[in-house]
CSV table of C-alpha atoms in Angstrom, one decimal:
chain,number,residue,atom,x,y,z
A,1,UNK,CA,-6.5,21.2,-12.8
A,2,UNK,CA,-9.9,20.5,-11.2
A,3,UNK,CA,-10.7,20.2,-7.2
A,4,UNK,CA,-13.0,17.8,-7.4
A,5,UNK,CA,-13.2,15.8,-3.8
A,6,UNK,CA,-16.9,14.4,-4.5
A,7,UNK,CA,-15.0,10.7,-4.3
A,8,UNK,CA,-14.3,11.1,-0.9
A,9,UNK,CA,-18.0,11.7,0.4
A,10,UNK,CA,-18.8,8.0,-1.2
A,11,UNK,CA,-16.0,6.2,0.5
A,12,UNK,CA,-16.7,4.2,3.4
A,13,UNK,CA,-14.1,1.8,4.0
A,14,UNK,CA,-10.9,3.9,5.0
A,15,UNK,CA,-7.4,3.3,6.3
A,16,UNK,CA,-5.9,5.8,8.4
A,17,UNK,CA,-2.1,5.9,8.5
A,18,UNK,CA,-0.8,7.8,11.7
A,19,UNK,CA,2.7,8.5,11.8
A,20,UNK,CA,5.5,8.9,14.3
A,21,UNK,CA,6.1,12.5,13.2
A,22,UNK,CA,2.5,13.3,14.0
A,23,UNK,CA,1.3,11.2,16.9
A,24,UNK,CA,4.3,11.7,18.8
A,25,UNK,CA,5.5,15.2,18.0
A,26,UNK,CA,5.4,17.9,20.8
A,27,UNK,CA,2.8,19.7,19.4
A,28,UNK,CA,0.3,17.0,19.6
A,29,UNK,CA,-2.4,17.7,22.2
A,30,UNK,CA,-4.3,14.4,24.1
A,31,UNK,CA,-7.3,16.7,23.0
A,32,UNK,CA,-6.3,16.4,19.4
A,33,UNK,CA,-6.1,12.5,20.0
A,34,UNK,CA,-9.5,12.8,22.0
A,35,UNK,CA,-11.2,14.8,18.8
A,36,UNK,CA,-9.7,12.5,16.3
A,37,UNK,CA,-10.8,9.2,18.1
A,38,UNK,CA,-14.2,10.8,19.1
A,39,UNK,CA,-14.4,11.8,15.0
A,40,UNK,CA,-13.5,7.8,14.3
A,41,UNK,CA,-16.3,6.7,16.6
A,42,UNK,CA,-19.2,9.1,15.4
A,43,UNK,CA,-18.3,8.0,11.6
A,44,UNK,CA,-18.3,4.1,12.6
A,45,UNK,CA,-21.4,4.3,14.2
A,46,UNK,CA,-22.8,5.9,10.6
A,47,UNK,CA,-21.3,2.6,9.3
A,48,UNK,CA,-18.0,3.6,8.4
A,49,UNK,CA,-15.1,1.0,8.9
A,50,UNK,CA,-11.8,2.2,9.8
A,51,UNK,CA,-8.5,0.2,9.9
A,52,UNK,CA,-5.5,2.4,11.9
A,53,UNK,CA,-1.9,1.8,10.4
A,54,UNK,CA,0.3,3.1,13.1
A,55,UNK,CA,3.9,4.1,13.6
A,56,UNK,CA,5.7,4.5,16.4
A,57,UNK,CA,7.0,0.5,18.1
A,58,UNK,CA,10.3,1.6,17.8
A,59,UNK,CA,10.1,5.1,18.9
A,60,UNK,CA,8.1,4.0,22.3
A,61,UNK,CA,11.2,1.7,22.9
A,62,UNK,CA,13.5,4.5,22.6
A,63,UNK,CA,11.5,6.4,24.7
A,64,UNK,CA,11.1,4.0,27.5
A,65,UNK,CA,14.7,3.6,27.5
A,66,UNK,CA,15.6,7.4,27.1
A,67,UNK,CA,17.7,7.0,23.6
A,68,UNK,CA,17.6,10.0,21.8
A,69,UNK,CA,18.8,8.7,18.3
A,70,UNK,CA,17.8,6.0,16.3
A,71,UNK,CA,19.9,2.8,16.1
A,72,UNK,CA,21.3,2.2,12.7
A,73,UNK,CA,21.9,-2.1,13.7
A,74,UNK,CA,19.2,-3.9,12.7
A,75,UNK,CA,19.1,-6.0,16.3
A,76,UNK,CA,18.8,-3.1,18.3
A,77,UNK,CA,15.9,-1.7,16.2
A,78,UNK,CA,14.4,-5.2,16.5
A,79,UNK,CA,14.9,-5.0,20.2
A,80,UNK,CA,13.2,-1.4,20.3
A,81,UNK,CA,10.2,-2.5,18.3
A,82,UNK,CA,9.8,-5.3,20.8
A,83,UNK,CA,10.1,-3.1,23.7
A,84,UNK,CA,7.7,-0.4,22.2
A,85,UNK,CA,5.1,-2.4,20.7
A,86,UNK,CA,3.2,-3.3,23.7
A,87,UNK,CA,3.1,0.7,24.5
A,88,UNK,CA,2.0,1.3,21.2
A,89,UNK,CA,-0.9,-0.7,21.6
A,90,UNK,CA,-1.7,-0.1,25.3
A,91,UNK,CA,-1.8,3.8,23.6
A,92,UNK,CA,-5.0,2.8,21.5
A,93,UNK,CA,-6.6,0.5,23.6
A,94,UNK,CA,-6.7,3.5,26.2
A,95,UNK,CA,-8.3,6.1,23.4
A,96,UNK,CA,-10.6,3.5,22.7
A,97,UNK,CA,-12.0,2.1,25.7
A,98,UNK,CA,-14.1,4.5,27.3
A,99,UNK,CA,-16.2,4.1,23.9
A,100,UNK,CA,-16.8,0.8,24.7
A,101,UNK,CA,-14.8,-0.3,21.5
A,102,UNK,CA,-12.1,-3.3,21.2
A,103,UNK,CA,-8.9,-2.6,19.0
A,104,UNK,CA,-7.1,-5.4,17.5
A,105,UNK,CA,-3.4,-5.6,16.7
A,106,UNK,CA,-2.5,-6.9,13.4
A,107,UNK,CA,1.5,-7.5,12.9
A,108,UNK,CA,2.4,-7.6,9.1
A,109,UNK,CA,5.3,-9.6,7.5
A,110,UNK,CA,6.7,-9.3,3.8
A,111,UNK,CA,5.8,-13.2,3.1
A,112,UNK,CA,1.8,-11.5,2.8
A,113,UNK,CA,3.3,-10.0,-0.1
A,114,UNK,CA,4.6,-12.8,-1.6
A,115,UNK,CA,2.4,-15.5,-0.5
A,116,UNK,CA,-1.0,-15.5,-2.1
A,117,UNK,CA,-2.3,-18.1,0.2
A,118,UNK,CA,-1.5,-16.3,3.5
A,119,UNK,CA,-2.8,-12.8,1.2
A,120,UNK,CA,-6.5,-14.5,1.7
A,121,UNK,CA,-5.8,-15.9,5.1
A,122,UNK,CA,-5.6,-12.4,6.2
A,123,UNK,CA,-8.1,-11.0,4.6
A,124,UNK,CA,-10.2,-13.1,6.0
A,125,UNK,CA,-8.8,-12.5,9.5
A,126,UNK,CA,-9.9,-8.6,9.0
A,127,UNK,CA,-13.5,-9.8,7.9
A,128,UNK,CA,-13.8,-11.5,10.9
A,129,UNK,CA,-12.1,-8.3,12.8
A,130,UNK,CA,-15.2,-6.3,11.4
A,131,UNK,CA,-18.1,-8.8,12.4
A,132,UNK,CA,-16.5,-8.5,15.9
A,133,UNK,CA,-16.8,-4.6,15.6
A,134,UNK,CA,-13.4,-4.2,16.4
A,135,UNK,CA,-10.6,-1.3,14.9
A,136,UNK,CA,-7.6,-3.1,13.7
A,137,UNK,CA,-4.2,-1.5,14.8
A,138,UNK,CA,-2.2,-2.5,12.2
A,139,UNK,CA,2.3,-2.5,12.1
A,140,UNK,CA,5.0,-4.2,10.6
A,141,UNK,CA,6.5,-6.8,12.8
A,142,UNK,CA,9.6,-4.7,13.1
A,143,UNK,CA,10.8,-7.4,15.7
A,144,UNK,CA,11.3,-10.7,13.3
A,145,UNK,CA,11.2,-8.6,10.1
A,146,UNK,CA,14.8,-8.4,8.1
A,147,UNK,CA,16.0,-5.5,6.1
A,148,UNK,CA,15.5,-7.1,2.9
A,149,UNK,CA,12.0,-9.1,3.3
A,150,UNK,CA,10.1,-5.5,4.8
A,151,UNK,CA,7.6,-3.2,3.5
A,152,UNK,CA,10.3,0.0,3.7
A,153,UNK,CA,8.4,2.3,5.8
A,154,UNK,CA,4.6,2.3,7.0
A,155,UNK,CA,3.2,4.4,3.7
A,156,UNK,CA,4.3,1.2,1.7
A,157,UNK,CA,2.3,-0.6,4.7
A,158,UNK,CA,-0.3,1.4,4.6
A,159,UNK,CA,-1.3,1.2,0.9
A,160,UNK,CA,-0.7,-2.2,1.3
A,161,UNK,CA,-3.4,-2.4,3.8
A,162,UNK,CA,-5.7,-0.3,1.8
A,163,UNK,CA,-5.3,-2.8,-1.0
A,164,UNK,CA,-5.9,-6.0,0.9
A,165,UNK,CA,-9.0,-4.9,2.8
A,166,UNK,CA,-10.1,-3.2,-0.4
A,167,UNK,CA,-10.9,0.0,1.3
A,168,UNK,CA,-12.2,3.4,-0.8
A,169,UNK,CA,-10.2,5.8,0.9
A,170,UNK,CA,-6.7,6.2,2.5
A,171,UNK,CA,-5.3,8.7,4.8
A,172,UNK,CA,-2.0,9.4,5.4
A,173,UNK,CA,-1.7,11.8,8.9
A,174,UNK,CA,2.0,12.8,8.5
A,175,UNK,CA,3.8,16.2,9.6
A,176,UNK,CA,3.0,18.6,6.9
A,177,UNK,CA,-0.5,19.5,5.7
A,178,UNK,CA,-0.7,17.9,2.5
A,179,UNK,CA,2.3,17.7,-0.4
A,180,UNK,CA,4.0,21.1,-1.2
A,181,UNK,CA,5.7,23.0,-4.1
A,182,UNK,CA,8.4,23.3,-1.8
A,183,UNK,CA,9.8,22.0,1.8
A,184,UNK,CA,7.4,24.0,4.1
A,185,UNK,CA,9.7,23.0,7.1
A,186,UNK,CA,12.6,25.6,5.1
A,187,UNK,CA,10.6,28.3,3.1
A,188,UNK,CA,7.9,29.9,4.4
A,189,UNK,CA,6.7,30.6,0.9
A,190,UNK,CA,5.8,27.0,0.1
A,191,UNK,CA,2.6,26.9,-1.5
A,192,UNK,CA,0.3,23.7,-0.6
A,193,UNK,CA,-0.7,21.2,-3.6
A,194,UNK,CA,-4.7,20.8,-2.8
A,195,UNK,CA,-5.2,18.2,-5.6
A,196,UNK,CA,-3.3,15.9,-7.5
A,197,UNK,CA,-5.1,14.4,-10.4
A,198,UNK,CA,-2.0,12.3,-11.6
A,199,UNK,CA,1.2,11.4,-10.2
A,200,UNK,CA,4.1,11.6,-12.8
A,201,UNK,CA,7.7,13.1,-12.7
A,202,UNK,CA,6.4,16.7,-13.0
A,203,UNK,CA,5.0,16.3,-9.2
A,204,UNK,CA,8.0,14.4,-8.2
A,205,UNK,CA,10.3,17.0,-9.4
A,206,UNK,CA,8.2,20.0,-7.5
A,207,UNK,CA,9.1,18.4,-4.6
A,208,UNK,CA,11.8,18.4,-1.6
A,209,UNK,CA,12.5,16.2,1.1
A,210,UNK,CA,13.6,16.8,4.7
A,211,UNK,CA,15.5,14.2,6.7
A,212,UNK,CA,14.5,13.1,9.9
A,213,UNK,CA,15.8,11.0,12.7
A,214,UNK,CA,12.7,9.3,13.7
A,215,UNK,CA,10.5,9.1,10.8
A,216,UNK,CA,11.7,7.5,7.4
A,217,UNK,CA,9.4,8.1,4.9
A,218,UNK,CA,9.4,11.9,3.3
A,219,UNK,CA,7.0,13.4,0.9
A,220,UNK,CA,8.5,11.6,-2.5
A,221,UNK,CA,8.3,8.2,-0.4
A,222,UNK,CA,4.6,9.1,0.0
A,223,UNK,CA,3.9,9.8,-3.5
A,224,UNK,CA,5.5,6.9,-5.0
A,225,UNK,CA,3.0,4.5,-2.2
A,226,UNK,CA,0.2,6.4,-3.2
A,227,UNK,CA,0.6,6.0,-6.6
A,228,UNK,CA,0.1,1.8,-5.9
A,229,UNK,CA,-3.2,2.9,-4.1
A,230,UNK,CA,-4.5,5.4,-6.9
A,231,UNK,CA,-3.7,2.6,-9.5
A,232,UNK,CA,-5.7,0.2,-7.8
A,233,UNK,CA,-8.8,2.9,-7.5
A,234,UNK,CA,-7.9,3.7,-4.0
A,235,UNK,CA,-8.2,7.7,-3.2
A,236,UNK,CA,-5.3,9.2,-1.1
A,237,UNK,CA,-5.6,11.9,1.1
A,238,UNK,CA,-1.8,13.5,2.8
A,239,UNK,CA,-3.0,15.8,5.7
A,240,UNK,CA,-1.8,16.8,8.7
A,241,UNK,CA,-1.3,14.8,11.6
A,242,UNK,CA,-0.4,17.1,14.0
A,243,UNK,CA,-3.7,18.2,14.4
A,244,UNK,CA,-5.7,15.7,12.6
A,245,UNK,CA,-8.8,17.0,10.9
A,246,UNK,CA,-10.7,14.0,10.0
A,247,UNK,CA,-14.5,15.3,10.1
A,248,UNK,CA,-13.1,17.9,7.7
A,249,UNK,CA,-11.6,15.9,5.3
A,250,UNK,CA,-14.7,13.5,4.9
A,251,UNK,CA,-16.9,16.4,4.5
A,252,UNK,CA,-14.6,17.2,1.7
A,253,UNK,CA,-13.1,20.4,3.1
A,254,UNK,CA,-9.9,21.5,1.4
A,255,UNK,CA,-7.7,19.4,3.9
A,256,UNK,CA,-4.0,18.8,2.7
A,257,UNK,CA,-3.6,17.1,-0.7
A,258,UNK,CA,-6.4,14.9,-2.3
A,259,UNK,CA,-4.7,12.3,-5.2
A,260,UNK,CA,-7.8,11.4,-7.3
A,261,UNK,CA,-7.7,7.7,-8.1
A,262,UNK,CA,-8.4,6.1,-11.6
A,263,UNK,CA,-11.7,5.5,-12.0
A,264,UNK,CA,-12.0,1.3,-12.4
A,265,UNK,CA,-11.7,-0.4,-8.9
A,266,UNK,CA,-9.2,-3.5,-9.6
A,267,UNK,CA,-10.3,-6.6,-8.2
A,268,UNK,CA,-8.6,-8.0,-4.9
A,269,UNK,CA,-6.3,-10.7,-6.9
A,270,UNK,CA,-5.0,-7.6,-9.1
A,271,UNK,CA,-4.6,-5.5,-6.0
A,272,UNK,CA,-2.6,-8.2,-4.7
A,273,UNK,CA,-0.1,-8.2,-7.9
A,274,UNK,CA,0.1,-4.6,-8.0
A,275,UNK,CA,2.2,-4.7,-4.9
A,276,UNK,CA,3.9,-7.9,-5.7
A,277,UNK,CA,6.8,-6.3,-7.3
A,278,UNK,CA,9.2,-9.1,-6.8
A,279,UNK,CA,9.0,-11.8,-9.5
A,280,UNK,CA,10.2,-15.2,-9.7
A,281,UNK,CA,11.1,-15.0,-13.3
A,282,UNK,CA,10.7,-13.6,-16.7
A,283,UNK,CA,8.7,-14.3,-19.8
A,284,UNK,CA,10.0,-12.7,-23.0
A,285,UNK,CA,7.1,-12.0,-25.6
A,286,UNK,CA,7.4,-11.3,-29.9
A,287,UNK,CA,5.9,-7.9,-30.5
A,288,UNK,CA,2.8,-9.2,-31.3
A,289,UNK,CA,1.8,-10.6,-28.1
A,290,UNK,CA,2.9,-7.2,-26.6
A,291,UNK,CA,0.2,-5.4,-28.6
A,292,UNK,CA,-2.5,-8.0,-28.1
A,293,UNK,CA,-1.8,-7.8,-24.3
A,294,UNK,CA,-1.4,-3.9,-24.0
A,295,UNK,CA,-4.3,-3.1,-26.5
A,296,UNK,CA,-6.7,-5.7,-26.3
A,297,UNK,CA,-6.1,-6.7,-22.9
A,298,UNK,CA,-5.5,-10.4,-23.9
A,299,UNK,CA,-4.1,-13.5,-22.1
A,300,UNK,CA,-0.8,-14.2,-22.5
A,301,UNK,CA,-0.7,-17.5,-24.5
A,302,UNK,CA,2.4,-19.6,-25.7
A,303,UNK,CA,2.7,-18.6,-30.0
A,304,UNK,CA,3.7,-15.5,-28.3
A,305,UNK,CA,6.6,-16.6,-26.1
A,306,UNK,CA,10.1,-16.1,-27.3
A,307,UNK,CA,12.0,-17.5,-23.9
A,308,UNK,CA,11.9,-17.7,-20.6
A,309,UNK,CA,14.6,-16.8,-17.3
A,310,UNK,CA,14.5,-17.7,-14.0
A,311,UNK,CA,13.5,-20.7,-11.8
A,312,UNK,CA,9.7,-20.9,-11.1
A,313,UNK,CA,6.8,-23.2,-10.4
A,314,UNK,CA,3.0,-23.2,-11.3
A,315,UNK,CA,1.2,-20.1,-9.5
A,316,UNK,CA,4.0,-18.1,-8.8
A,317,UNK,CA,4.1,-14.3,-9.9
A,318,UNK,CA,6.5,-13.6,-12.8
A,319,UNK,CA,7.3,-10.8,-15.6
A,320,UNK,CA,6.5,-10.4,-19.1
A,321,UNK,CA,9.1,-8.7,-20.6
A,322,UNK,CA,9.1,-7.4,-24.6
A,323,UNK,CA,12.5,-7.9,-27.0
A,324,UNK,CA,14.1,-4.9,-25.4
A,325,UNK,CA,14.4,-6.7,-22.0
A,326,UNK,CA,11.6,-4.1,-20.6
A,327,UNK,CA,8.8,-5.2,-18.6
A,328,UNK,CA,5.1,-4.4,-19.2
A,329,UNK,CA,3.1,-6.8,-17.2
A,330,UNK,CA,3.0,-8.8,-14.6
A,331,UNK,CA,1.0,-11.8,-14.0
A,332,UNK,CA,0.3,-15.5,-12.5
A,333,UNK,CA,1.7,-18.3,-14.4
A,334,UNK,CA,-0.5,-21.5,-15.0
A,335,UNK,CA,3.2,-23.0,-15.9
A,336,UNK,CA,7.0,-23.6,-14.4
A,337,UNK,CA,9.8,-22.2,-15.9
A,338,UNK,CA,10.5,-25.9,-17.7
A,339,UNK,CA,6.9,-26.1,-19.1
A,340,UNK,CA,7.1,-23.3,-20.9
A,341,UNK,CA,10.2,-23.7,-22.4
A,342,UNK,CA,8.6,-26.5,-23.7
A,343,UNK,CA,5.7,-24.7,-25.0
A,344,UNK,CA,6.9,-21.4,-26.3
A,345,UNK,CA,6.0,-20.5,-29.7
A,346,UNK,CA,3.5,-23.1,-30.2
A,347,UNK,CA,-0.5,-22.6,-30.9
A,348,UNK,CA,-2.6,-23.7,-28.0
A,349,UNK,CA,-4.0,-27.1,-29.7
A,350,UNK,CA,-0.3,-28.4,-29.7
A,351,UNK,CA,0.8,-27.8,-26.5
A,352,UNK,CA,-1.3,-30.7,-24.8
A,353,UNK,CA,0.8,-33.4,-26.8
A,354,UNK,CA,3.9,-32.1,-25.0
A,355,UNK,CA,2.7,-32.3,-21.5
A,356,UNK,CA,1.1,-35.2,-19.6
A,357,UNK,CA,-1.4,-33.3,-17.6
A,358,UNK,CA,-4.5,-31.7,-19.2
A,359,UNK,CA,-3.7,-27.7,-19.4
A,360,UNK,CA,-5.3,-24.5,-19.6
A,361,UNK,CA,-4.5,-22.9,-22.9
A,362,UNK,CA,-2.8,-19.6,-21.9
A,363,UNK,CA,0.3,-19.4,-19.4
A,364,UNK,CA,-1.3,-16.0,-18.2
A,365,UNK,CA,-4.7,-15.8,-17.5
A,366,UNK,CA,-5.8,-11.8,-18.5
A,367,UNK,CA,-7.7,-12.1,-14.8
A,368,UNK,CA,-4.5,-12.8,-13.3
A,369,UNK,CA,-2.1,-9.9,-15.1
A,370,UNK,CA,-1.6,-6.6,-14.4
A,371,UNK,CA,-0.2,-3.4,-16.8
A,372,UNK,CA,3.0,-1.9,-15.6
A,373,UNK,CA,3.6,0.8,-18.3
């Protein structure tokens, strides 16, 4: 297995995820935060761009109210996030103010994932923040989010941020120095995995997670999240957040675990599709259409469609399924479910006679579709 980290040397737009168990760990020293900030500033002056995804709003609220255990009640977690968010932001404002660098607060809700227009608007916001020279501090809007419509944890949020802003590299600072073959908190002989070429079951089978009452994202969670990033061409480093060594990582020293990305960097729209798993409907196709889409990367045409399920409108994300009810692609439909039901199985030249308006020949254009197998 090769251990080349030369990819990191080319990275210029970088997302840093600072976990709760990193920045608020008792072992995390003020001088470590100062060094991290100094390194960010040094690289920023060289033309690097940084976006920080910061956990800790709920923990700040807990600390403010002298609570030891994270509540299970959604409304209490929302309240603690509301209490702690300004405390968290104050920490970052003070960290950068002596360098005369402004920070911005960006709070996400999951509808950015589901709504393409909001996704683009948020991209434009980040672009403007960069023009002002500020560093975005990103967190989920835990005060108003609900369990059914959230990112799950800040590892997922970090990956989504990396895809949203078309980042080159995502660094997940956590409570262990990378991925280990055993849980390093339990086994002294645990060995660090320095380089991962591919995330598959053999990697997951090596990982044993530990539970924490403060932080939600374990090692397996980080690998699941990281797969979205590497599939989009974003490199990932998982490293020790108790003593974050940003400079060493960017100099390609053997720090933490480097997860190698796929070579082809996907376009912004396909990044959005990769993360947007909540499909609005299903389109079933025959074997010929499946083979053409997977092997030739063609668009989905009406002639290959056998049936449609679910209620959706033009412009919504749907799944493409084979005869065995297995999803193999996801994309943006040019048609509603009722329109597809009318034109399924037809040749392209015959579909305009059934629909009043001028229609595109594809149900899903290949540029609006990703493969997921």
